[in-house]
XYZ file of N, CA and C in Angstrom:
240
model
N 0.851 -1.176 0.000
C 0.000 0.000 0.000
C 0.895 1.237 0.000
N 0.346 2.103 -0.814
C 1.359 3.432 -1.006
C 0.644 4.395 0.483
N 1.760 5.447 0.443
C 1.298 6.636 0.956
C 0.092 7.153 0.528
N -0.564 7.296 -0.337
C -1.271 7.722 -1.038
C -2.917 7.365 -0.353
N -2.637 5.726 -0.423
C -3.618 4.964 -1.035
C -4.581 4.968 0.205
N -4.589 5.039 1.753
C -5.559 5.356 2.856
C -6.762 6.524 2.712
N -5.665 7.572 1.862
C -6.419 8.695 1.261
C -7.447 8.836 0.251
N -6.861 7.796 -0.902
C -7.502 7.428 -1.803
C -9.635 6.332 -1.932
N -8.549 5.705 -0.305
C -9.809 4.938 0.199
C -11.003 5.571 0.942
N -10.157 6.728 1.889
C -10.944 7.588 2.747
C -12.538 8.031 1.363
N -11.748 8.486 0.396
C -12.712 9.374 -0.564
C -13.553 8.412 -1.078
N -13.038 6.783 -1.719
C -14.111 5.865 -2.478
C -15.221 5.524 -1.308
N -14.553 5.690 -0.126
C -15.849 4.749 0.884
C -16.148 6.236 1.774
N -16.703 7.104 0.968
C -16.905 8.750 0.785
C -17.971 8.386 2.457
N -19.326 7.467 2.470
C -20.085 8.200 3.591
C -20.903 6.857 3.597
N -19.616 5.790 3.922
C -19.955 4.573 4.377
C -19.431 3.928 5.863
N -20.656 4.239 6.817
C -20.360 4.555 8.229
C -19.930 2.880 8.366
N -20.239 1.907 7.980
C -20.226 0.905 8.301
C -18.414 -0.150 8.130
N -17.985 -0.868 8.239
C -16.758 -1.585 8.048
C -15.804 -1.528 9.412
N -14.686 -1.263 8.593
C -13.325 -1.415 9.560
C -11.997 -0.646 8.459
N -11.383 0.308 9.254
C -10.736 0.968 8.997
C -9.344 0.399 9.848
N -7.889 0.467 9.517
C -6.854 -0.034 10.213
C -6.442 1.251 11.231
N -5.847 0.669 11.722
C -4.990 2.099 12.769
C -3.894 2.805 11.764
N -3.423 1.883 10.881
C -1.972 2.589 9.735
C -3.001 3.223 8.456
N -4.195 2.486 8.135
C -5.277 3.046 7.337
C -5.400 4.255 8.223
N -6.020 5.290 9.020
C -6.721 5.659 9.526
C -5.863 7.182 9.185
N -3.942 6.688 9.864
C -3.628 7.485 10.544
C -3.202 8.052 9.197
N -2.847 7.255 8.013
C -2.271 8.074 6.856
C -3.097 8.957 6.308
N -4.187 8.667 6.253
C -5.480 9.581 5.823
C -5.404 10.809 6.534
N -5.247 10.706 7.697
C -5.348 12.022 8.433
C -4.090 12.888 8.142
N -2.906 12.315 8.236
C -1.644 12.895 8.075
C -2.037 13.411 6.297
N -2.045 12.760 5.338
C -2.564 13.290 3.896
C -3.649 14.196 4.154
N -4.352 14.215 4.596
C -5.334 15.431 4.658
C -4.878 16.455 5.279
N -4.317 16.121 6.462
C -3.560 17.407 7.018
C -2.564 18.463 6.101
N -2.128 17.432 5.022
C -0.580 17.901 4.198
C -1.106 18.561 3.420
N -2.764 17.967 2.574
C -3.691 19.053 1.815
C -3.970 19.900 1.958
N -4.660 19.972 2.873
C -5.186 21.085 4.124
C -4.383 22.501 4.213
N -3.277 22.060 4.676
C -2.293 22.889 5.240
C -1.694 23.742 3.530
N -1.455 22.913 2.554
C -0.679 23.456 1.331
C -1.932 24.472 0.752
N -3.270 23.825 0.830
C -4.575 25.200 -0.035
C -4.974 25.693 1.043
N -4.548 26.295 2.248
C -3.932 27.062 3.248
C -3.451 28.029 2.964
N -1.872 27.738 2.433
C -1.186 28.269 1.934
C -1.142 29.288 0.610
N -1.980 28.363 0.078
C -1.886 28.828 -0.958
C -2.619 30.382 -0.940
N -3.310 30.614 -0.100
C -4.209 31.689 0.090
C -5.427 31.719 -0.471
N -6.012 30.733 -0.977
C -7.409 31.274 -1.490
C -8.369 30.693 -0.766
N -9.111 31.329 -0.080
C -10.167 31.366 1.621
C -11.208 30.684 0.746
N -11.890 30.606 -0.189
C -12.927 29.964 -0.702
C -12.729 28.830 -0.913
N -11.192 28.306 -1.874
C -11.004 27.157 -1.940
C -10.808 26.354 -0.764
N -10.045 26.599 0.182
C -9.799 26.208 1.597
C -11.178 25.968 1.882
N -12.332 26.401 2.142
C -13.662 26.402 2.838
C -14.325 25.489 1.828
N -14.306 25.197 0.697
C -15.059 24.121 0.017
C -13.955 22.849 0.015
N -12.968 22.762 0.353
C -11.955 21.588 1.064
C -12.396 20.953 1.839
N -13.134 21.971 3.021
C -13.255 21.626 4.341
C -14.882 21.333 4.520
N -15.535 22.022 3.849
C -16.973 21.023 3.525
C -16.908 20.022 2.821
N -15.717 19.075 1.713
C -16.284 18.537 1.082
C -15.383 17.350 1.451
N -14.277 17.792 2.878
C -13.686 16.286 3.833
C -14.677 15.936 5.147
N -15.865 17.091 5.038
C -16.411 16.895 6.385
C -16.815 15.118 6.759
N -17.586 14.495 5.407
C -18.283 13.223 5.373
C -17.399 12.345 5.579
N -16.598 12.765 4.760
C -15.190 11.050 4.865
C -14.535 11.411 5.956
N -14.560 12.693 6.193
C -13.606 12.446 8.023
C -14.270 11.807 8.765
N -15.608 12.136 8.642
C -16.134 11.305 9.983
C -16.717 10.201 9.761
N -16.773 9.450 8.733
C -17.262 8.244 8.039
C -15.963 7.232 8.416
N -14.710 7.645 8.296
C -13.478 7.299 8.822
C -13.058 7.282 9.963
N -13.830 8.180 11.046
C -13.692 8.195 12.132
C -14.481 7.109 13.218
N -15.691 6.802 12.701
C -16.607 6.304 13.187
C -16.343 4.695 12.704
N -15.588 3.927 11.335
C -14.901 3.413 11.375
C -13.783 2.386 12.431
N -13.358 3.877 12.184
C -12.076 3.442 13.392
C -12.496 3.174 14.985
N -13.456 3.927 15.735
C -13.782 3.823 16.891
C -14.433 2.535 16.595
N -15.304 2.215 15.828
C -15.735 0.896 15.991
C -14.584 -0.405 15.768
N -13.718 -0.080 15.150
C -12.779 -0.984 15.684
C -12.189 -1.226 16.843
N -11.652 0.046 17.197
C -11.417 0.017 18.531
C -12.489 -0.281 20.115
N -13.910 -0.426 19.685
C -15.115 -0.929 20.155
C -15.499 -0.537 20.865
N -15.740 1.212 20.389
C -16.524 1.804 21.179
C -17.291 2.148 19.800
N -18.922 3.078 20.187
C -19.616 3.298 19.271
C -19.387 4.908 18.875
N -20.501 4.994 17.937
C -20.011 6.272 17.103
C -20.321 7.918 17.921
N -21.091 7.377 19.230
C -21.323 8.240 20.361
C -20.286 9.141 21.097
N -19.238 7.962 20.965
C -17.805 8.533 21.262
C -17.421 9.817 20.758
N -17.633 9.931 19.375
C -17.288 11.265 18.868
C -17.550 12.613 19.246
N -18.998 12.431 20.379
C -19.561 13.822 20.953
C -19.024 13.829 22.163
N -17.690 13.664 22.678
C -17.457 13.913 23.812
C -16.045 14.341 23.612
């Protein structure tokens, strides 16, 4: 599996609450999104940045909820 490819998965399984996500799956996704994030940041354009960040809202937390259920707690976890 590349660097890439956690990221790649995050987006195909876009706002599918259900499965199992790895801990090395989980964490590359976040670290790649962060590296996105941070560069159209940079880049300065406030609109593009803000339609970034609405349009990782689903797979972040589709990925998140994922992962806590692996770790075996439920998706309740997230509001605390």
């Amino acid at each position: 599996m590349n660097f890439f490819g956690p990221y790649l998965d995050m987006w195909k399984n876009y706002a599918n609450f259900g499965g199992r996500t790895t801990v090395r799956g989980y964490w590359l996704a976040v670290l790649v999104n962060f590296i996105v994030g941070t560069i159209i940041s940079f880049i300065g354009i406030e609109i593009l940045s803000g339609i970034y960040g609405l349009a990782i809202l689903i797979p972040g937390l589709a990925i998140c909820v994922r992962r806590l259920r692996d770790a075996g707690f439920h998706w309740t976890a997230l509001l605390l």
